Amino acid sequence: MRQLEQAKIQKEFRDLNLDRSRARYELEMATNFGDAMTQQSAARLFSARTEYQLALAREQLAELTQNLAYSALAPKLAPKLKQEEPQ
């Protein structure tokens, strides 16, 4: 009788322990996913800031040298500049 009761208690404990381990695993996965998303957002922000700073530096260089070849916008503005030129 005692062994049967012990087996029942041990089974219940193992079931609860499995549920607890599964919950911890799922929480860990959610935490890792959240961390990955945060790190991805930080990397995208860093990339956008870097591209902006580079474009700003190129525009400053183009302005200081009066040379549109240094401009980050020159390829985009070139068709517009050609259209605006008087013929």
PDB file of N, CA and C in Angstrom, residues 24-79:
ATOM      1  N   ARG A  24       8.971  26.933 -18.129  1.00  0.00           N
ATOM      2  CA  ARG A  24      10.253  27.658 -18.122  1.00  0.00           C
ATOM      3  C   ARG A  24      10.858  27.710 -19.525  1.00  0.00           C
ATOM      4  N   TYR A  25      10.782  26.599 -20.238  1.00  0.00           N
ATOM      5  CA  TYR A  25      11.315  26.543 -21.601  1.00  0.00           C
ATOM      6  C   TYR A  25      10.588  27.541 -22.492  1.00  0.00           C
ATOM      7  N   GLU A  26       9.258  27.566 -22.413  1.00  0.00           N
ATOM      8  CA  GLU A  26       8.479  28.492 -23.231  1.00  0.00           C
ATOM      9  C   GLU A  26       8.783  29.941 -22.869  1.00  0.00           C
ATOM     10  N   LEU A  27       8.935  30.227 -21.591  1.00  0.00           N
ATOM     11  CA  LEU A  27       9.284  31.586 -21.173  1.00  0.00           C
ATOM     12  C   LEU A  27      10.668  31.969 -21.671  1.00  0.00           C
ATOM     13  N   GLU A  28      11.588  31.032 -21.608  1.00  0.00           N
ATOM     14  CA  GLU A  28      12.945  31.292 -22.094  1.00  0.00           C
ATOM     15  C   GLU A  28      12.933  31.561 -23.589  1.00  0.00           C
ATOM     16  N   MET A  29      12.135  30.792 -24.321  1.00  0.00           N
ATOM     17  CA  MET A  29      12.037  31.003 -25.766  1.00  0.00           C
ATOM     18  C   MET A  29      11.449  32.378 -26.059  1.00  0.00           C
ATOM     19  N   ALA A  30      10.418  32.763 -25.312  1.00  0.00           N
ATOM     20  CA  ALA A  30       9.803  34.079 -25.511  1.00  0.00           C
ATOM     21  C   ALA A  30      10.801  35.177 -25.180  1.00  0.00           C
ATOM     22  N   THR A  31      11.574  34.975 -24.126  1.00  0.00           N
ATOM     23  CA  THR A  31      12.583  35.962 -23.740  1.00  0.00           C
ATOM     24  C   THR A  31      13.646  36.078 -24.821  1.00  0.00           C
ATOM     25  N   ASN A  32      14.112  34.945 -25.333  1.00  0.00           N
ATOM     26  CA  ASN A  32      15.125  34.974 -26.391  1.00  0.00           C
ATOM     27  C   ASN A  32      14.590  35.658 -27.641  1.00  0.00           C
ATOM     28  N   PHE A  33      13.331  35.392 -27.988  1.00  0.00           N
ATOM     29  CA  PHE A  33      12.720  36.010 -29.163  1.00  0.00           C
ATOM     30  C   PHE A  33      12.614  37.520 -28.963  1.00  0.00           C
ATOM     31  N   GLY A  34      12.189  37.930 -27.771  1.00  0.00           N
ATOM     32  CA  GLY A  34      12.095  39.360 -27.473  1.00  0.00           C
ATOM     33  C   GLY A  34      13.454  40.032 -27.526  1.00  0.00           C
ATOM     34  N   ASP A  35      14.466  39.380 -26.978  1.00  0.00           N
ATOM     35  CA  ASP A  35      15.822  39.928 -27.024  1.00  0.00           C
ATOM     36  C   ASP A  35      16.307  40.055 -28.462  1.00  0.00           C
ATOM     37  N   ALA A  36      16.032  39.049 -29.272  1.00  0.00           N
ATOM     38  CA  ALA A  36      16.457  39.085 -30.675  1.00  0.00           C
ATOM     39  C   ALA A  36      15.772  40.229 -31.416  1.00  0.00           C
ATOM     40  N   MET A  37      14.490  40.442 -31.143  1.00  0.00           N
ATOM     41  CA  MET A  37      13.772  41.536 -31.799  1.00  0.00           C
ATOM     42  C   MET A  37      14.341  42.887 -31.368  1.00  0.00           C
ATOM     43  N   THR A  38      14.654  43.023 -30.087  1.00  0.00           N
ATOM     44  CA  THR A  38      15.230  44.268 -29.581  1.00  0.00           C
ATOM     45  C   THR A  38      16.587  44.531 -30.218  1.00  0.00           C
ATOM     46  N   GLN A  39      17.410  43.504 -30.305  1.00  0.00           N
ATOM     47  CA  GLN A  39      18.730  43.656 -30.912  1.00  0.00           C
ATOM     48  C   GLN A  39      18.623  43.977 -32.395  1.00  0.00           C
ATOM     49  N   GLN A  40      17.643  43.392 -33.077  1.00  0.00           N
ATOM     50  CA  GLN A  40      17.446  43.687 -34.494  1.00  0.00           C
ATOM     51  C   GLN A  40      17.026  45.145 -34.672  1.00  0.00           C
ATOM     52  N   SER A  41      16.139  45.623 -33.814  1.00  0.00           N
ATOM     53  CA  SER A  41      15.711  47.022 -33.891  1.00  0.00           C
ATOM     54  C   SER A  41      16.884  47.962 -33.644  1.00  0.00           C
ATOM     55  N   ALA A  42      17.725  47.625 -32.677  1.00  0.00           N
ATOM     56  CA  ALA A  42      18.898  48.446 -32.389  1.00  0.00           C
ATOM     57  C   ALA A  42      19.854  48.458 -33.581  1.00  0.00           C
ATOM     58  N   ALA A  43      20.031  47.322 -34.229  1.00  0.00           N
ATOM     59  CA  ALA A  43      20.915  47.252 -35.398  1.00  0.00           C
ATOM     60  C   ALA A  43      20.357  48.070 -36.557  1.00  0.00           C
ATOM     61  N   ARG A  44      19.037  48.011 -36.753  1.00  0.00           N
ATOM     62  CA  ARG A  44      18.422  48.804 -37.824  1.00  0.00           C
ATOM     63  C   ARG A  44      18.559  50.297 -37.545  1.00  0.00           C
ATOM     64  N   LEU A  45      18.371  50.692 -36.298  1.00  0.00           N
ATOM     65  CA  LEU A  45      18.523  52.096 -35.928  1.00  0.00           C
ATOM     66  C   LEU A  45      19.961  52.552 -36.151  1.00  0.00           C
ATOM     67  N   PHE A  46      20.932  51.738 -35.736  1.00  0.00           N
ATOM     68  CA  PHE A  46      22.340  52.074 -35.930  1.00  0.00           C
ATOM     69  C   PHE A  46      22.653  52.226 -37.416  1.00  0.00           C
ATOM     70  N   SER A  47      22.136  51.319 -38.232  1.00  0.00           N
ATOM     71  CA  SER A  47      22.364  51.379 -39.676  1.00  0.00           C
ATOM     72  C   SER A  47      21.759  52.645 -40.277  1.00  0.00           C
ATOM     73  N   ALA A  48      20.536  52.965 -39.887  1.00  0.00           N
ATOM     74  CA  ALA A  48      19.876  54.166 -40.415  1.00  0.00           C
ATOM     75  C   ALA A  48      20.620  55.426 -39.991  1.00  0.00           C
ATOM     76  N   ARG A  49      21.062  55.481 -38.742  1.00  0.00           N
ATOM     77  CA  ARG A  49      21.824  56.649 -38.267  1.00  0.00           C
ATOM     78  C   ARG A  49      23.134  56.789 -39.033  1.00  0.00           C
ATOM     79  N   THR A  50      23.801  55.659 -39.252  1.00  0.00           N
ATOM     80  CA  THR A  50      25.071  55.683 -39.973  1.00  0.00           C
ATOM     81  C   THR A  50      24.875  56.171 -41.402  1.00  0.00           C
ATOM     82  N   GLU A  51      23.846  55.659 -42.080  1.00  0.00           N
ATOM     83  CA  GLU A  51      23.570  56.099 -43.451  1.00  0.00           C
ATOM     84  C   GLU A  51      23.230  57.586 -43.487  1.00  0.00           C
ATOM     85  N   TYR A  52      22.472  58.060 -42.515  1.00  0.00           N
ATOM     86  CA  TYR A  52      22.111  59.474 -42.454  1.00  0.00           C
ATOM     87  C   TYR A  52      23.355  60.335 -42.228  1.00  0.00           C
ATOM     88  N   GLN A  53      24.204  59.932 -41.284  1.00  0.00           N
ATOM     89  CA  GLN A  53      25.419  60.696 -41.002  1.00  0.00           C
ATOM     90  C   GLN A  53      26.343  60.729 -42.212  1.00  0.00           C
ATOM     91  N   LEU A  54      26.442  59.622 -42.930  1.00  0.00           N
ATOM     92  CA  LEU A  54      27.271  59.578 -44.132  1.00  0.00           C
ATOM     93  C   LEU A  54      26.705  60.504 -45.204  1.00  0.00           C
ATOM     94  N   ALA A  55      25.399  60.459 -45.412  1.00  0.00           N
ATOM     95  CA  ALA A  55      24.769  61.334 -46.406  1.00  0.00           C
ATOM     96  C   ALA A  55      24.951  62.798 -46.020  1.00  0.00           C
ATOM     97  N   LEU A  56      24.807  63.104 -44.746  1.00  0.00           N
ATOM     98  CA  LEU A  56      24.995  64.475 -44.276  1.00  0.00           C
ATOM     99  C   LEU A  56      26.436  64.934 -44.495  1.00  0.00           C
ATOM    100  N   ALA A  57      27.395  64.072 -44.197  1.00  0.00           N
ATOM    101  CA  ALA A  57      28.804  64.416 -44.408  1.00  0.00           C
ATOM    102  C   ALA A  57      29.090  64.640 -45.892  1.00  0.00           C
ATOM    103  N   ARG A  58      28.508  63.804 -46.751  1.00  0.00           N
ATOM    104  CA  ARG A  58      28.713  63.983 -48.200  1.00  0.00           C
ATOM    105  C   ARG A  58      28.100  65.292 -48.682  1.00  0.00           C
ATOM    106  N   GLU A  59      26.950  65.652 -48.163  1.00  0.00           N
ATOM    107  CA  GLU A  59      26.323  66.920 -48.556  1.00  0.00           C
ATOM    108  C   GLU A  59      27.161  68.107 -48.086  1.00  0.00           C
ATOM    109  N   GLN A  60      27.717  67.995 -46.894  1.00  0.00           N
ATOM    110  CA  GLN A  60      28.590  69.066 -46.400  1.00  0.00           C
ATOM    111  C   GLN A  60      29.835  69.186 -47.275  1.00  0.00           C
ATOM    112  N   LEU A  61      30.404  68.049 -47.665  1.00  0.00           N
ATOM    113  CA  LEU A  61      31.571  68.059 -48.542  1.00  0.00           C
ATOM    114  C   LEU A  61      31.216  68.660 -49.901  1.00  0.00           C
ATOM    115  N   ALA A  62      30.073  68.282 -50.438  1.00  0.00           N
ATOM    116  CA  ALA A  62      29.638  68.833 -51.729  1.00  0.00           C
ATOM    117  C   ALA A  62      29.429  70.339 -51.627  1.00  0.00           C
ATOM    118  N   GLU A  63      28.870  70.783 -50.523  1.00  0.00           N
ATOM    119  CA  GLU A  63      28.628  72.217 -50.324  1.00  0.00           C
ATOM    120  C   GLU A  63      29.950  72.972 -50.181  1.00  0.00           C
ATOM    121  N   LEU A  64      30.868  72.428 -49.396  1.00  0.00           N
ATOM    122  CA  LEU A  64      32.153  73.102 -49.177  1.00  0.00           C
ATOM    123  C   LEU A  64      33.001  73.154 -50.447  1.00  0.00           C
ATOM    124  N   THR A  65      32.942  72.109 -51.248  1.00  0.00           N
ATOM    125  CA  THR A  65      33.762  72.062 -52.463  1.00  0.00           C
ATOM    126  C   THR A  65      33.017  72.573 -53.692  1.00  0.00           C
ATOM    127  N   GLN A  66      31.724  72.821 -53.534  1.00  0.00           N
ATOM    128  CA  GLN A  66      30.871  73.231 -54.656  1.00  0.00           C
ATOM    129  C   GLN A  66      30.939  72.207 -55.790  1.00  0.00           C
ATOM    130  N   ASN A  67      31.023  70.936 -55.412  1.00  0.00           N
ATOM    131  CA  ASN A  67      31.125  69.851 -56.386  1.00  0.00           C
ATOM    132  C   ASN A  67      30.015  68.835 -56.100  1.00  0.00           C
ATOM    133  N   LEU A  68      29.034  68.775 -56.991  1.00  0.00           N
ATOM    134  CA  LEU A  68      27.911  67.860 -56.794  1.00  0.00           C
ATOM    135  C   LEU A  68      28.304  66.390 -56.908  1.00  0.00           C
ATOM    136  N   ALA A  69      29.487  66.110 -57.402  1.00  0.00           N
ATOM    137  CA  ALA A  69      29.931  64.717 -57.508  1.00  0.00           C
ATOM    138  C   ALA A  69      30.044  64.073 -56.125  1.00  0.00           C
ATOM    139  N   TYR A  70      30.273  64.889 -55.101  1.00  0.00           N
ATOM    140  CA  TYR A  70      30.379  64.364 -53.737  1.00  0.00           C
ATOM    141  C   TYR A  70      29.011  64.179 -53.083  1.00  0.00           C
ATOM    142  N   SER A  71      27.989  64.718 -53.680  1.00  0.00           N
ATOM    143  CA  SER A  71      26.658  64.695 -53.082  1.00  0.00           C
ATOM    144  C   SER A  71      26.064  63.292 -53.078  1.00  0.00           C
ATOM    145  N   ALA A  72      25.440  62.953 -51.969  1.00  0.00           N
ATOM    146  CA  ALA A  72      24.723  61.680 -51.889  1.00  0.00           C
ATOM    147  C   ALA A  72      23.424  61.759 -52.675  1.00  0.00           C
ATOM    148  N   LEU A  73      22.946  62.967 -52.922  1.00  0.00           N
ATOM    149  CA  LEU A  73      21.687  63.163 -53.632  1.00  0.00           C
ATOM    150  C   LEU A  73      21.876  63.417 -55.119  1.00  0.00           C
ATOM    151  N   ALA A  74      23.090  63.651 -55.565  1.00  0.00           N
ATOM    152  CA  ALA A  74      23.340  64.023 -56.956  1.00  0.00           C
ATOM    153  C   ALA A  74      22.736  63.045 -57.961  1.00  0.00           C
ATOM    154  N   PRO A  75      22.901  61.731 -57.804  1.00  0.00           N
ATOM    155  CA  PRO A  75      22.293  60.826 -58.789  1.00  0.00           C
ATOM    156  C   PRO A  75      20.767  60.951 -58.820  1.00  0.00           C
ATOM    157  N   LYS A  76      20.172  61.240 -57.692  1.00  0.00           N
ATOM    158  CA  LYS A  76      18.719  61.369 -57.633  1.00  0.00           C
ATOM    159  C   LYS A  76      18.266  62.714 -58.185  1.00  0.00           C
ATOM    160  N   LEU A  77      19.103  63.737 -58.012  1.00  0.00           N
ATOM    161  CA  LEU A  77      18.743  65.080 -58.460  1.00  0.00           C
ATOM    162  C   LEU A  77      19.098  65.321 -59.921  1.00  0.00           C
ATOM    163  N   ALA A  78      20.010  64.543 -60.465  1.00  0.00           N
ATOM    164  CA  ALA A  78      20.492  64.782 -61.826  1.00  0.00           C
ATOM    165  C   ALA A  78      19.360  64.870 -62.852  1.00  0.00           C
ATOM    166  N   PRO A  79      18.405  63.951 -62.880  1.00  0.00           N
ATOM    167  CA  PRO A  79      17.318  64.087 -63.859  1.00  0.00           C
ATOM    168  C   PRO A  79      16.509  65.367 -63.641  1.00  0.00           C
TER     169      PRO A  79
END
